[in-house]
PDB file of C-alpha atoms in Angstrom:
ATOM      1  CA  UNK A   1     -17.630  11.113  -2.404  1.00 92.00           C
ATOM      2  CA  UNK A   2     -15.450  10.259  -5.137  1.00 95.00           C
ATOM      3  CA  UNK A   3     -11.723  11.247  -4.908  1.00 98.00           C
ATOM      4  CA  UNK A   4     -10.047  12.420  -8.333  1.00 98.00           C
ATOM      5  CA  UNK A   5      -6.171  12.314  -8.816  1.00 98.00           C
ATOM      6  CA  UNK A   6      -5.298  14.582 -11.758  1.00 98.00           C
ATOM      7  CA  UNK A   7      -2.076  13.950 -13.858  1.00 98.00           C
ATOM      8  CA  UNK A   8       0.252  16.446 -16.064  1.00 96.00           C
ATOM      9  CA  UNK A   9       2.455  14.132 -17.358  1.00 96.00           C
ATOM     10  CA  UNK A  10       6.058  15.027 -18.391  1.00 95.00           C
ATOM     11  CA  UNK A  11       9.341  13.176 -18.911  1.00 94.00           C
ATOM     12  CA  UNK A  12      11.101  15.762 -16.503  1.00 95.00           C
ATOM     13  CA  UNK A  13       7.853  17.200 -14.203  1.00 96.00           C
ATOM     14  CA  UNK A  14       4.704  14.984 -13.657  1.00 97.00           C
ATOM     15  CA  UNK A  15       2.397  17.086 -11.988  1.00 97.00           C
ATOM     16  CA  UNK A  16      -0.348  16.024  -9.851  1.00 98.00           C
ATOM     17  CA  UNK A  17      -3.647  16.374  -7.717  1.00 98.00           C
ATOM     18  CA  UNK A  18      -5.940  14.670  -5.923  1.00 98.00           C
ATOM     19  CA  UNK A  19      -9.739  16.085  -5.128  1.00 97.00           C
ATOM     20  CA  UNK A  20     -12.534  15.039  -3.507  1.00 96.00           C
ATOM     21  CA  UNK A  21     -15.680  15.560  -5.278  1.00 95.00           C
ATOM     22  CA  UNK A  22     -18.962  15.231  -3.016  1.00 91.00           C
ATOM     23  CA  UNK A  23     -21.996  16.848  -4.566  1.00 85.00           C
ATOM     24  CA  UNK A  24     -21.503  20.734  -5.673  1.00 85.00           C
ATOM     25  CA  UNK A  25     -18.956  20.287  -2.960  1.00 90.00           C
ATOM     26  CA  UNK A  26     -15.017  20.269  -4.442  1.00 93.00           C
ATOM     27  CA  UNK A  27     -12.252  20.053  -1.756  1.00 95.00           C
ATOM     28  CA  UNK A  28      -8.521  20.606  -2.667  1.00 96.00           C
ATOM     29  CA  UNK A  29      -6.475  17.270  -1.195  1.00 97.00           C
ATOM     30  CA  UNK A  30      -2.832  17.854  -2.181  1.00 97.00           C
ATOM     31  CA  UNK A  31      -0.848  18.514  -5.101  1.00 97.00           C
ATOM     32  CA  UNK A  32       2.667  18.096  -6.100  1.00 97.00           C
ATOM     33  CA  UNK A  33       5.724  17.359  -9.109  1.00 98.00           C
ATOM     34  CA  UNK A  34       7.112  13.921  -9.777  1.00 98.00           C
ATOM     35  CA  UNK A  35      11.014  15.108 -10.486  1.00 97.00           C
ATOM     36  CA  UNK A  36      12.899  11.810 -11.559  1.00 97.00           C
ATOM     37  CA  UNK A  37      16.599  12.228 -11.312  1.00 96.00           C
ATOM     38  CA  UNK A  38      18.024  14.725 -14.142  1.00 91.00           C
ATOM     39  CA  UNK A  39      20.664  12.020 -15.458  1.00 93.00           C
ATOM     40  CA  UNK A  40      19.051   8.922 -15.931  1.00 95.00           C
ATOM     41  CA  UNK A  41      18.001   7.289 -19.255  1.00 96.00           C
ATOM     42  CA  UNK A  42      14.062   6.728 -20.738  1.00 97.00           C
ATOM     43  CA  UNK A  43      13.698   3.098 -19.323  1.00 98.00           C
ATOM     44  CA  UNK A  44      14.751   4.425 -15.292  1.00 98.00           C
ATOM     45  CA  UNK A  45      12.610   7.914 -16.034  1.00 98.00           C
ATOM     46  CA  UNK A  46       9.724   5.873 -16.661  1.00 98.00           C
ATOM     47  CA  UNK A  47      10.235   3.616 -13.967  1.00 98.00           C
ATOM     48  CA  UNK A  48      10.468   6.492 -11.675  1.00 98.00           C
ATOM     49  CA  UNK A  49       7.388   7.743 -13.105  1.00 98.00           C
ATOM     50  CA  UNK A  50       5.225   4.633 -12.317  1.00 98.00           C
ATOM     51  CA  UNK A  51       6.550   3.991  -9.115  1.00 98.00           C
ATOM     52  CA  UNK A  52       5.707   7.678  -8.346  1.00 98.00           C
ATOM     53  CA  UNK A  53       2.533   7.472  -9.241  1.00 98.00           C
ATOM     54  CA  UNK A  54       1.919   3.554  -7.385  1.00 98.00           C
ATOM     55  CA  UNK A  55       2.662   5.714  -4.225  1.00 98.00           C
ATOM     56  CA  UNK A  56      -0.025   8.132  -5.092  1.00 98.00           C
ATOM     57  CA  UNK A  57      -2.505   5.480  -5.285  1.00 98.00           C
ATOM     58  CA  UNK A  58      -1.546   3.547  -2.298  1.00 98.00           C
ATOM     59  CA  UNK A  59      -1.388   6.939  -0.555  1.00 98.00           C
ATOM     60  CA  UNK A  60      -4.472   8.319  -1.630  1.00 98.00           C
ATOM     61  CA  UNK A  61      -6.821   5.581  -2.865  1.00 98.00           C
ATOM     62  CA  UNK A  62      -8.234   7.778  -5.754  1.00 98.00           C
ATOM     63  CA  UNK A  63     -11.656   6.351  -7.237  1.00 98.00           C
ATOM     64  CA  UNK A  64     -11.065   7.793 -10.735  1.00 97.00           C
ATOM     65  CA  UNK A  65      -7.907   9.467 -12.726  1.00 98.00           C
ATOM     66  CA  UNK A  66      -7.898  11.922 -15.392  1.00 98.00           C
ATOM     67  CA  UNK A  67      -5.321  13.071 -17.518  1.00 98.00           C
ATOM     68  CA  UNK A  68      -4.858  15.743 -20.292  1.00 94.00           C
ATOM     69  CA  UNK A  69      -5.021  13.963 -24.427  1.00 94.00           C
ATOM     70  CA  UNK A  70      -1.725  14.501 -26.181  1.00 93.00           C
ATOM     71  CA  UNK A  71      -1.464  15.273 -29.973  1.00 90.00           C
ATOM     72  CA  UNK A  72       1.561  14.908 -32.046  1.00 86.00           C
ATOM     73  CA  UNK A  73       2.504  18.448 -33.089  1.00 81.00           C
ATOM     74  CA  UNK A  74       5.520  20.096 -34.732  1.00 80.00           C
ATOM     75  CA  UNK A  75       7.757  18.484 -32.677  1.00 85.00           C
ATOM     76  CA  UNK A  76       6.897  14.823 -32.967  1.00 88.00           C
ATOM     77  CA  UNK A  77      10.026  13.631 -31.276  1.00 90.00           C
ATOM     78  CA  UNK A  78       9.513  15.451 -28.074  1.00 91.00           C
ATOM     79  CA  UNK A  79       5.360  14.698 -28.413  1.00 93.00           C
ATOM     80  CA  UNK A  80       6.430  10.769 -28.838  1.00 94.00           C
ATOM     81  CA  UNK A  81       8.861  11.035 -25.533  1.00 94.00           C
ATOM     82  CA  UNK A  82       6.008  12.855 -24.158  1.00 95.00           C
ATOM     83  CA  UNK A  83       3.806  10.247 -24.263  1.00 97.00           C
ATOM     84  CA  UNK A  84       6.320   7.609 -23.226  1.00 97.00           C
ATOM     85  CA  UNK A  85       6.063   9.401 -19.724  1.00 98.00           C
ATOM     86  CA  UNK A  86       2.112   9.552 -20.056  1.00 98.00           C
ATOM     87  CA  UNK A  87       1.961   5.919 -20.455  1.00 98.00           C
ATOM     88  CA  UNK A  88       4.356   5.151 -17.625  1.00 98.00           C
ATOM     89  CA  UNK A  89       1.272   7.557 -15.478  1.00 98.00           C
ATOM     90  CA  UNK A  90      -1.712   5.957 -17.233  1.00 98.00           C
ATOM     91  CA  UNK A  91      -0.320   1.958 -16.575  1.00 98.00           C
ATOM     92  CA  UNK A  92       0.680   2.646 -13.004  1.00 98.00           C
ATOM     93  CA  UNK A  93      -3.137   3.636 -12.838  1.00 98.00           C
ATOM     94  CA  UNK A  94      -4.329   1.235 -14.755  1.00 98.00           C
ATOM     95  CA  UNK A  95      -2.692  -1.493 -13.144  1.00 98.00           C
ATOM     96  CA  UNK A  96      -4.753  -0.963  -9.755  1.00 98.00           C
ATOM     97  CA  UNK A  97      -8.011  -0.855 -11.956  1.00 98.00           C
ATOM     98  CA  UNK A  98      -8.664   2.614 -11.053  1.00 98.00           C
ATOM     99  CA  UNK A  99     -10.640   4.018 -14.373  1.00 97.00           C
ATOM    100  CA  UNK A 100      -8.642   6.590 -16.204  1.00 98.00           C
ATOM    101  CA  UNK A 101     -10.605   9.662 -18.283  1.00 97.00           C
ATOM    102  CA  UNK A 102      -9.007  11.090 -21.108  1.00 96.00           C
ATOM    103  CA  UNK A 103      -9.396  15.006 -21.605  1.00 95.00           C
ATOM    104  CA  UNK A 104      -8.483  17.018 -24.848  1.00 92.00           C
ATOM    105  CA  UNK A 105      -7.054  20.482 -23.711  1.00 88.00           C
ATOM    106  CA  UNK A 106      -9.796  22.590 -24.900  1.00 88.00           C
ATOM    107  CA  UNK A 107     -11.973  20.268 -23.029  1.00 88.00           C
ATOM    108  CA  UNK A 108     -10.286  21.390 -19.906  1.00 88.00           C
ATOM    109  CA  UNK A 109     -10.104  24.629 -20.733  1.00 86.00           C
ATOM    110  CA  UNK A 110     -13.995  24.888 -21.570  1.00 87.00           C
ATOM    111  CA  UNK A 111     -14.781  22.888 -18.062  1.00 85.00           C
ATOM    112  CA  UNK A 112     -13.221  25.591 -16.272  1.00 85.00           C
ATOM    113  CA  UNK A 113     -13.830  28.833 -17.967  1.00 84.00           C
ATOM    114  CA  UNK A 114     -15.960  28.311 -20.645  1.00 79.00           C
ATOM    115  CA  UNK A 115     -14.144  29.439 -23.337  1.00 75.00           C
ATOM    116  CA  UNK A 116     -11.855  26.364 -25.402  1.00 72.00           C
ATOM    117  CA  UNK A 117      -9.377  29.152 -25.779  1.00 77.00           C
ATOM    118  CA  UNK A 118      -8.726  30.467 -22.430  1.00 78.00           C
ATOM    119  CA  UNK A 119      -4.922  31.018 -21.616  1.00 85.00           C
ATOM    120  CA  UNK A 120      -3.689  29.613 -18.657  1.00 85.00           C
ATOM    121  CA  UNK A 121      -3.801  32.967 -16.604  1.00 87.00           C
ATOM    122  CA  UNK A 122      -7.485  32.650 -16.726  1.00 88.00           C
ATOM    123  CA  UNK A 123      -7.226  28.912 -16.101  1.00 88.00           C
ATOM    124  CA  UNK A 124      -4.708  29.908 -13.005  1.00 89.00           C
ATOM    125  CA  UNK A 125      -7.756  32.374 -11.700  1.00 90.00           C
ATOM    126  CA  UNK A 126     -10.192  30.390 -11.983  1.00 90.00           C
ATOM    127  CA  UNK A 127      -8.339  27.380  -9.858  1.00 91.00           C
ATOM    128  CA  UNK A 128      -7.704  30.067  -7.348  1.00 91.00           C
ATOM    129  CA  UNK A 129     -11.600  31.120  -6.996  1.00 91.00           C
ATOM    130  CA  UNK A 130     -12.795  26.943  -7.229  1.00 90.00           C
ATOM    131  CA  UNK A 131     -10.319  25.618  -5.181  1.00 93.00           C
ATOM    132  CA  UNK A 132      -8.745  28.826  -2.752  1.00 92.00           C
ATOM    133  CA  UNK A 133      -7.128  25.992  -0.627  1.00 93.00           C
ATOM    134  CA  UNK A 134      -4.833  25.067  -3.038  1.00 94.00           C
ATOM    135  CA  UNK A 135      -1.734  26.848  -3.326  1.00 92.00           C
ATOM    136  CA  UNK A 136      -0.137  25.471  -6.389  1.00 92.00           C
ATOM    137  CA  UNK A 137       3.704  26.599  -6.549  1.00 92.00           C
ATOM    138  CA  UNK A 138       4.025  25.119 -10.372  1.00 92.00           C
ATOM    139  CA  UNK A 139       2.560  25.293 -13.398  1.00 93.00           C
ATOM    140  CA  UNK A 140       2.398  21.720 -13.777  1.00 94.00           C
ATOM    141  CA  UNK A 141       0.825  21.426 -10.332  1.00 95.00           C
ATOM    142  CA  UNK A 142      -1.800  23.671 -11.463  1.00 95.00           C
ATOM    143  CA  UNK A 143      -2.366  21.983 -14.718  1.00 95.00           C
ATOM    144  CA  UNK A 144      -2.936  18.274 -12.907  1.00 96.00           C
ATOM    145  CA  UNK A 145      -5.326  20.261 -10.463  1.00 96.00           C
ATOM    146  CA  UNK A 146      -7.149  21.489 -13.536  1.00 95.00           C
ATOM    147  CA  UNK A 147      -7.396  18.300 -15.152  1.00 96.00           C
ATOM    148  CA  UNK A 148      -8.823  16.943 -12.396  1.00 96.00           C
ATOM    149  CA  UNK A 149     -11.552  19.273 -11.709  1.00 94.00           C
ATOM    150  CA  UNK A 150     -12.635  19.372 -15.660  1.00 94.00           C
ATOM    151  CA  UNK A 151     -13.237  15.753 -14.952  1.00 95.00           C
ATOM    152  CA  UNK A 152     -15.586  16.672 -11.873  1.00 92.00           C
ATOM    153  CA  UNK A 153     -17.332  19.316 -13.861  1.00 88.00           C
ATOM    154  CA  UNK A 154     -17.375  17.073 -17.430  1.00 85.00           C
ATOM    155  CA  UNK A 155     -18.204  13.619 -15.900  1.00 76.00           C
ATOM    156  CA  UNK A 156     -21.169  14.971 -13.758  1.00 65.00           C
ATOM    157  CA  UNK A 157     -19.362  14.090 -10.291  1.00 62.00           C
ATOM    158  CA  UNK A 158     -20.836  17.315  -9.386  1.00 55.00           C
ATOM    159  CA  UNK A 159     -24.387  17.384  -8.976  1.00 46.00           C
TER     160      UNK A 159
ATOM    161  CA  UNK B   1      25.893 -16.804 -19.551  1.00 92.00           C
ATOM    162  CA  UNK B   2      22.956 -13.674 -20.321  1.00 95.00           C
ATOM    163  CA  UNK B   3      19.518 -13.877 -20.497  1.00 98.00           C
ATOM    164  CA  UNK B   4      18.226 -11.274 -23.134  1.00 98.00           C
ATOM    165  CA  UNK B   5      14.677 -10.657 -23.838  1.00 98.00           C
ATOM    166  CA  UNK B   6      13.784  -8.811 -27.101  1.00 98.00           C
ATOM    167  CA  UNK B   7      10.263  -7.046 -27.358  1.00 98.00           C
ATOM    168  CA  UNK B   8       8.547  -5.569 -30.279  1.00 96.00           C
ATOM    169  CA  UNK B   9       6.001  -3.567 -28.896  1.00 96.00           C
ATOM    170  CA  UNK B  10       2.200  -2.782 -30.229  1.00 95.00           C
ATOM    171  CA  UNK B  11      -1.226  -1.704 -28.740  1.00 94.00           C
ATOM    172  CA  UNK B  12      -2.671  -4.972 -30.847  1.00 95.00           C
ATOM    173  CA  UNK B  13       0.646  -7.432 -30.589  1.00 96.00           C
ATOM    174  CA  UNK B  14       3.461  -7.450 -28.468  1.00 97.00           C
ATOM    175  CA  UNK B  15       5.878  -9.866 -29.732  1.00 97.00           C
ATOM    176  CA  UNK B  16       8.489 -11.014 -27.299  1.00 98.00           C
ATOM    177  CA  UNK B  17      11.206 -13.407 -26.936  1.00 98.00           C
ATOM    178  CA  UNK B  18      14.148 -15.054 -25.040  1.00 98.00           C
ATOM    179  CA  UNK B  19      17.569 -16.145 -25.607  1.00 97.00           C
ATOM    180  CA  UNK B  20      20.547 -17.265 -24.159  1.00 96.00           C
ATOM    181  CA  UNK B  21      23.508 -16.106 -24.921  1.00 95.00           C
ATOM    182  CA  UNK B  22      27.400 -17.669 -23.720  1.00 91.00           C
ATOM    183  CA  UNK B  23      29.841 -16.825 -25.679  1.00 84.00           C
ATOM    184  CA  UNK B  24      29.751 -17.357 -29.459  1.00 84.00           C
ATOM    185  CA  UNK B  25      26.656 -19.785 -28.988  1.00 90.00           C
ATOM    186  CA  UNK B  26      23.215 -18.395 -28.970  1.00 93.00           C
ATOM    187  CA  UNK B  27      20.110 -20.480 -27.643  1.00 95.00           C
ATOM    188  CA  UNK B  28      16.600 -19.993 -28.995  1.00 96.00           C
ATOM    189  CA  UNK B  29      14.518 -20.267 -24.892  1.00 97.00           C
ATOM    190  CA  UNK B  30      10.793 -19.021 -25.929  1.00 97.00           C
ATOM    191  CA  UNK B  31       8.763 -16.510 -27.598  1.00 97.00           C
ATOM    192  CA  UNK B  32       5.270 -15.313 -28.747  1.00 97.00           C
ATOM    193  CA  UNK B  33       2.686 -12.653 -28.656  1.00 98.00           C
ATOM    194  CA  UNK B  34       1.140 -10.694 -25.964  1.00 98.00           C
ATOM    195  CA  UNK B  35      -2.513 -10.322 -27.444  1.00 97.00           C
ATOM    196  CA  UNK B  36      -4.665  -7.750 -25.094  1.00 97.00           C
ATOM    197  CA  UNK B  37      -8.208  -8.263 -25.793  1.00 96.00           C
ATOM    198  CA  UNK B  38      -9.617  -6.429 -28.478  1.00 91.00           C
ATOM    199  CA  UNK B  39     -12.446  -4.191 -26.902  1.00 93.00           C
ATOM    200  CA  UNK B  40     -10.696  -2.424 -24.335  1.00 95.00           C
ATOM    201  CA  UNK B  41      -9.452   0.707 -23.762  1.00 96.00           C
ATOM    202  CA  UNK B  42      -6.000   2.447 -24.364  1.00 97.00           C
ATOM    203  CA  UNK B  43      -5.520   2.659 -20.064  1.00 98.00           C
ATOM    204  CA  UNK B  44      -6.564  -1.304 -19.719  1.00 98.00           C
ATOM    205  CA  UNK B  45      -4.028  -2.194 -22.766  1.00 98.00           C
ATOM    206  CA  UNK B  46      -1.486  -0.461 -21.298  1.00 98.00           C
ATOM    207  CA  UNK B  47      -1.712  -2.484 -18.075  1.00 98.00           C
ATOM    208  CA  UNK B  48      -2.391  -5.450 -19.990  1.00 98.00           C
ATOM    209  CA  UNK B  49       1.165  -5.303 -21.539  1.00 98.00           C
ATOM    210  CA  UNK B  50       2.477  -4.305 -18.139  1.00 98.00           C
ATOM    211  CA  UNK B  51       1.285  -7.180 -16.518  1.00 98.00           C
ATOM    212  CA  UNK B  52       1.979  -9.645 -19.073  1.00 98.00           C
ATOM    213  CA  UNK B  53       5.765  -8.291 -19.754  1.00 98.00           C
ATOM    214  CA  UNK B  54       5.767  -8.239 -15.704  1.00 98.00           C
ATOM    215  CA  UNK B  55       4.969 -12.119 -15.927  1.00 98.00           C
ATOM    216  CA  UNK B  56       7.643 -12.633 -18.321  1.00 98.00           C
ATOM    217  CA  UNK B  57      10.395 -11.097 -16.383  1.00 98.00           C
ATOM    218  CA  UNK B  58       9.180 -13.549 -13.286  1.00 98.00           C
ATOM    219  CA  UNK B  59       9.001 -16.502 -15.185  1.00 98.00           C
ATOM    220  CA  UNK B  60      12.102 -16.343 -17.389  1.00 98.00           C
ATOM    221  CA  UNK B  61      14.767 -13.556 -15.334  1.00 98.00           C
ATOM    222  CA  UNK B  62      16.262 -12.128 -18.204  1.00 98.00           C
ATOM    223  CA  UNK B  63      19.303  -9.934 -17.333  1.00 98.00           C
ATOM    224  CA  UNK B  64      19.291  -7.545 -20.238  1.00 98.00           C
ATOM    225  CA  UNK B  65      16.344  -6.490 -22.678  1.00 98.00           C
ATOM    226  CA  UNK B  66      16.482  -5.131 -25.711  1.00 98.00           C
ATOM    227  CA  UNK B  67      13.482  -2.741 -27.951  1.00 98.00           C
ATOM    228  CA  UNK B  68      13.960  -0.785 -31.240  1.00 94.00           C
ATOM    229  CA  UNK B  69      13.465   2.466 -31.423  1.00 94.00           C
ATOM    230  CA  UNK B  70      10.935   4.223 -32.834  1.00 93.00           C
ATOM    231  CA  UNK B  71      10.315   7.412 -34.820  1.00 90.00           C
ATOM    232  CA  UNK B  72       7.245   9.650 -36.140  1.00 87.00           C
ATOM    233  CA  UNK B  73       6.722   9.207 -39.238  1.00 81.00           C
ATOM    234  CA  UNK B  74       3.660  10.704 -41.644  1.00 80.00           C
ATOM    235  CA  UNK B  75       0.337   8.809 -39.132  1.00 85.00           C
ATOM    236  CA  UNK B  76       1.521  10.906 -36.057  1.00 88.00           C
ATOM    237  CA  UNK B  77      -1.266   9.571 -34.207  1.00 90.00           C
ATOM    238  CA  UNK B  78      -0.314   5.905 -34.401  1.00 91.00           C
ATOM    239  CA  UNK B  79       3.227   6.203 -33.710  1.00 93.00           C
ATOM    240  CA  UNK B  80       1.995   8.362 -30.340  1.00 94.00           C
ATOM    241  CA  UNK B  81      -0.057   5.177 -29.590  1.00 95.00           C
ATOM    242  CA  UNK B  82       2.691   2.850 -30.400  1.00 95.00           C
ATOM    243  CA  UNK B  83       4.683   4.820 -28.259  1.00 97.00           C
ATOM    244  CA  UNK B  84       2.172   4.000 -25.426  1.00 97.00           C
ATOM    245  CA  UNK B  85       2.652   0.466 -25.725  1.00 98.00           C
ATOM    246  CA  UNK B  86       6.354   0.633 -25.896  1.00 98.00           C
ATOM    247  CA  UNK B  87       6.252   2.653 -22.952  1.00 98.00           C
ATOM    248  CA  UNK B  88       4.360   0.215 -20.641  1.00 98.00           C
ATOM    249  CA  UNK B  89       6.568  -2.381 -21.921  1.00 98.00           C
ATOM    250  CA  UNK B  90      10.094  -0.894 -20.975  1.00 98.00           C
ATOM    251  CA  UNK B  91       8.343   0.376 -17.765  1.00 98.00           C
ATOM    252  CA  UNK B  92       7.373  -3.443 -16.705  1.00 98.00           C
ATOM    253  CA  UNK B  93      11.370  -4.378 -17.441  1.00 98.00           C
ATOM    254  CA  UNK B  94      12.504  -1.424 -15.976  1.00 98.00           C
ATOM    255  CA  UNK B  95      10.669  -1.301 -12.708  1.00 98.00           C
ATOM    256  CA  UNK B  96      12.696  -4.952 -12.156  1.00 98.00           C
ATOM    257  CA  UNK B  97      15.631  -3.083 -12.572  1.00 98.00           C
ATOM    258  CA  UNK B  98      16.322  -5.091 -15.544  1.00 98.00           C
ATOM    259  CA  UNK B  99      18.406  -2.482 -18.015  1.00 97.00           C
ATOM    260  CA  UNK B 100      16.661  -1.705 -21.432  1.00 98.00           C
ATOM    261  CA  UNK B 101      18.708  -1.188 -24.410  1.00 97.00           C
ATOM    262  CA  UNK B 102      17.661   0.678 -27.717  1.00 96.00           C
ATOM    263  CA  UNK B 103      18.116  -0.138 -31.356  1.00 95.00           C
ATOM    264  CA  UNK B 104      17.762   1.854 -34.007  1.00 92.00           C
ATOM    265  CA  UNK B 105      15.254  -0.219 -37.112  1.00 88.00           C
ATOM    266  CA  UNK B 106      18.353  -0.042 -39.223  1.00 88.00           C
ATOM    267  CA  UNK B 107      21.169  -1.355 -36.614  1.00 88.00           C
ATOM    268  CA  UNK B 108      18.577  -4.253 -36.624  1.00 88.00           C
ATOM    269  CA  UNK B 109      19.116  -4.972 -39.804  1.00 86.00           C
ATOM    270  CA  UNK B 110      22.684  -4.267 -40.144  1.00 87.00           C
ATOM    271  CA  UNK B 111      23.575  -6.519 -37.106  1.00 85.00           C
ATOM    272  CA  UNK B 112      22.024  -9.150 -38.577  1.00 85.00           C
ATOM    273  CA  UNK B 113      22.446  -9.071 -42.085  1.00 84.00           C
ATOM    274  CA  UNK B 114      24.980  -6.861 -42.242  1.00 79.00           C
ATOM    275  CA  UNK B 115      23.047  -4.495 -44.677  1.00 75.00           C
ATOM    276  CA  UNK B 116      21.016  -1.412 -43.746  1.00 73.00           C
ATOM    277  CA  UNK B 117      18.448  -1.476 -45.685  1.00 77.00           C
ATOM    278  CA  UNK B 118      17.321  -5.578 -45.843  1.00 78.00           C
ATOM    279  CA  UNK B 119      14.154  -6.619 -46.050  1.00 85.00           C
ATOM    280  CA  UNK B 120      12.408  -8.664 -43.684  1.00 85.00           C
ATOM    281  CA  UNK B 121      12.364 -11.769 -45.424  1.00 87.00           C
ATOM    282  CA  UNK B 122      16.370 -11.249 -45.545  1.00 89.00           C
ATOM    283  CA  UNK B 123      16.256 -10.835 -41.807  1.00 88.00           C
ATOM    284  CA  UNK B 124      13.957 -14.094 -41.233  1.00 89.00           C
ATOM    285  CA  UNK B 125      16.392 -15.939 -43.371  1.00 90.00           C
ATOM    286  CA  UNK B 126      18.900 -15.253 -41.176  1.00 89.00           C
ATOM    287  CA  UNK B 127      16.674 -15.930 -38.033  1.00 91.00           C
ATOM    288  CA  UNK B 128      15.976 -19.049 -39.198  1.00 91.00           C
ATOM    289  CA  UNK B 129      19.959 -19.865 -40.015  1.00 91.00           C
ATOM    290  CA  UNK B 130      20.996 -18.420 -36.331  1.00 90.00           C
ATOM    291  CA  UNK B 131      18.265 -20.065 -34.882  1.00 93.00           C
ATOM    292  CA  UNK B 132      17.118 -23.097 -36.019  1.00 92.00           C
ATOM    293  CA  UNK B 133      14.959 -24.414 -33.062  1.00 93.00           C
ATOM    294  CA  UNK B 134      12.707 -21.061 -32.997  1.00 94.00           C
ATOM    295  CA  UNK B 135       9.782 -21.464 -35.136  1.00 92.00           C
ATOM    296  CA  UNK B 136       8.317 -18.234 -34.812  1.00 93.00           C
ATOM    297  CA  UNK B 137       4.690 -18.107 -35.863  1.00 92.00           C
ATOM    298  CA  UNK B 138       4.109 -14.437 -36.414  1.00 92.00           C
ATOM    299  CA  UNK B 139       6.029 -11.464 -37.954  1.00 93.00           C
ATOM    300  CA  UNK B 140       5.739  -9.935 -34.237  1.00 94.00           C
ATOM    301  CA  UNK B 141       7.470 -12.979 -32.602  1.00 95.00           C
ATOM    302  CA  UNK B 142       9.896 -12.773 -35.677  1.00 95.00           C
ATOM    303  CA  UNK B 143      10.835  -9.622 -35.013  1.00 95.00           C
ATOM    304  CA  UNK B 144      11.339  -9.634 -31.549  1.00 96.00           C
ATOM    305  CA  UNK B 145      13.635 -12.425 -32.031  1.00 96.00           C
ATOM    306  CA  UNK B 146      15.340 -10.543 -34.273  1.00 95.00           C
ATOM    307  CA  UNK B 147      15.722  -7.485 -31.720  1.00 96.00           C
ATOM    308  CA  UNK B 148      17.101 -10.235 -29.132  1.00 96.00           C
ATOM    309  CA  UNK B 149      19.472 -11.306 -31.359  1.00 94.00           C
ATOM    310  CA  UNK B 150      20.457  -7.637 -32.471  1.00 94.00           C
ATOM    311  CA  UNK B 151      21.522  -7.097 -28.616  1.00 95.00           C
ATOM    312  CA  UNK B 152      23.714  -9.899 -28.288  1.00 92.00           C
ATOM    313  CA  UNK B 153      25.438  -9.162 -31.372  1.00 88.00           C
ATOM    314  CA  UNK B 154      25.787  -5.344 -30.814  1.00 85.00           C
ATOM    315  CA  UNK B 155      26.668  -5.247 -27.179  1.00 76.00           C
ATOM    316  CA  UNK B 156      29.365  -7.848 -27.246  1.00 65.00           C
ATOM    317  CA  UNK B 157      27.392 -10.418 -25.342  1.00 62.00           C
ATOM    318  CA  UNK B 158      28.875 -12.759 -28.057  1.00 55.00           C
ATOM    319  CA  UNK B 159      32.708 -13.165 -28.127  1.00 46.00           C
TER     320      UNK B 159
END
């Protein structure tokens, strides 16, 4: 059995999900959203994300972590800030010697729907079929579950 | 007296410097470069930077930290990776509740040479005048000293 932590990072909301993978069986364990206080500066926001991801690792002891690759788009400043949040989350996992796997967004779509250009609704529908016990309340949580499942599928954790 | 940690972040080399500021007196304490092993992945690289900056904080107990603001330039991918290294360093400082101050590159130039567009040589010359005991061996180290001095000048630590 392998336990996977999926992370959908963001400076405002960082979605997270824990799933257990055992052969072809996948079990939803938990998911949620890290919400830093709104009126704090960048450094304190990164520390908040780091501390919360560290706590998740201490609580759930994931074996591996899965996170999306990000690209610089037209709004470079926003992507750069997102990169900071992503780095704080990755660092929290990596300092605990938990391997981090990175997947491009179209890999996530393809792993879950067999379509590289599936829309969010198609992905969420597939999540509800694969993990009927998961009831994500936000898109951040759903995205974190999707990236965890992508790792389970892609890395052949499921056999 | 305030002790300032200046950081010049990078995925390959992260320069750091410690200076003590007491009224109008500035004292060079130490400086160096964090060099992650070359053949490690992004996550391990971020953990390496985080752990080394944490150690610096444990060793030197800085009161405040100073770091440059970065902007997305033509090479967005490189800036995004630099942002990850920068975030790992900032996070290490912020989790120890050490305030982090950010300065734009032209503020650094202006604080040290009174010119917003000074070149590196002019800045390094000014460093050698202000801190004759510092003998930085690399540009990363010099840049870290410069950003620490900028904070000392700009934040009126020097009175």
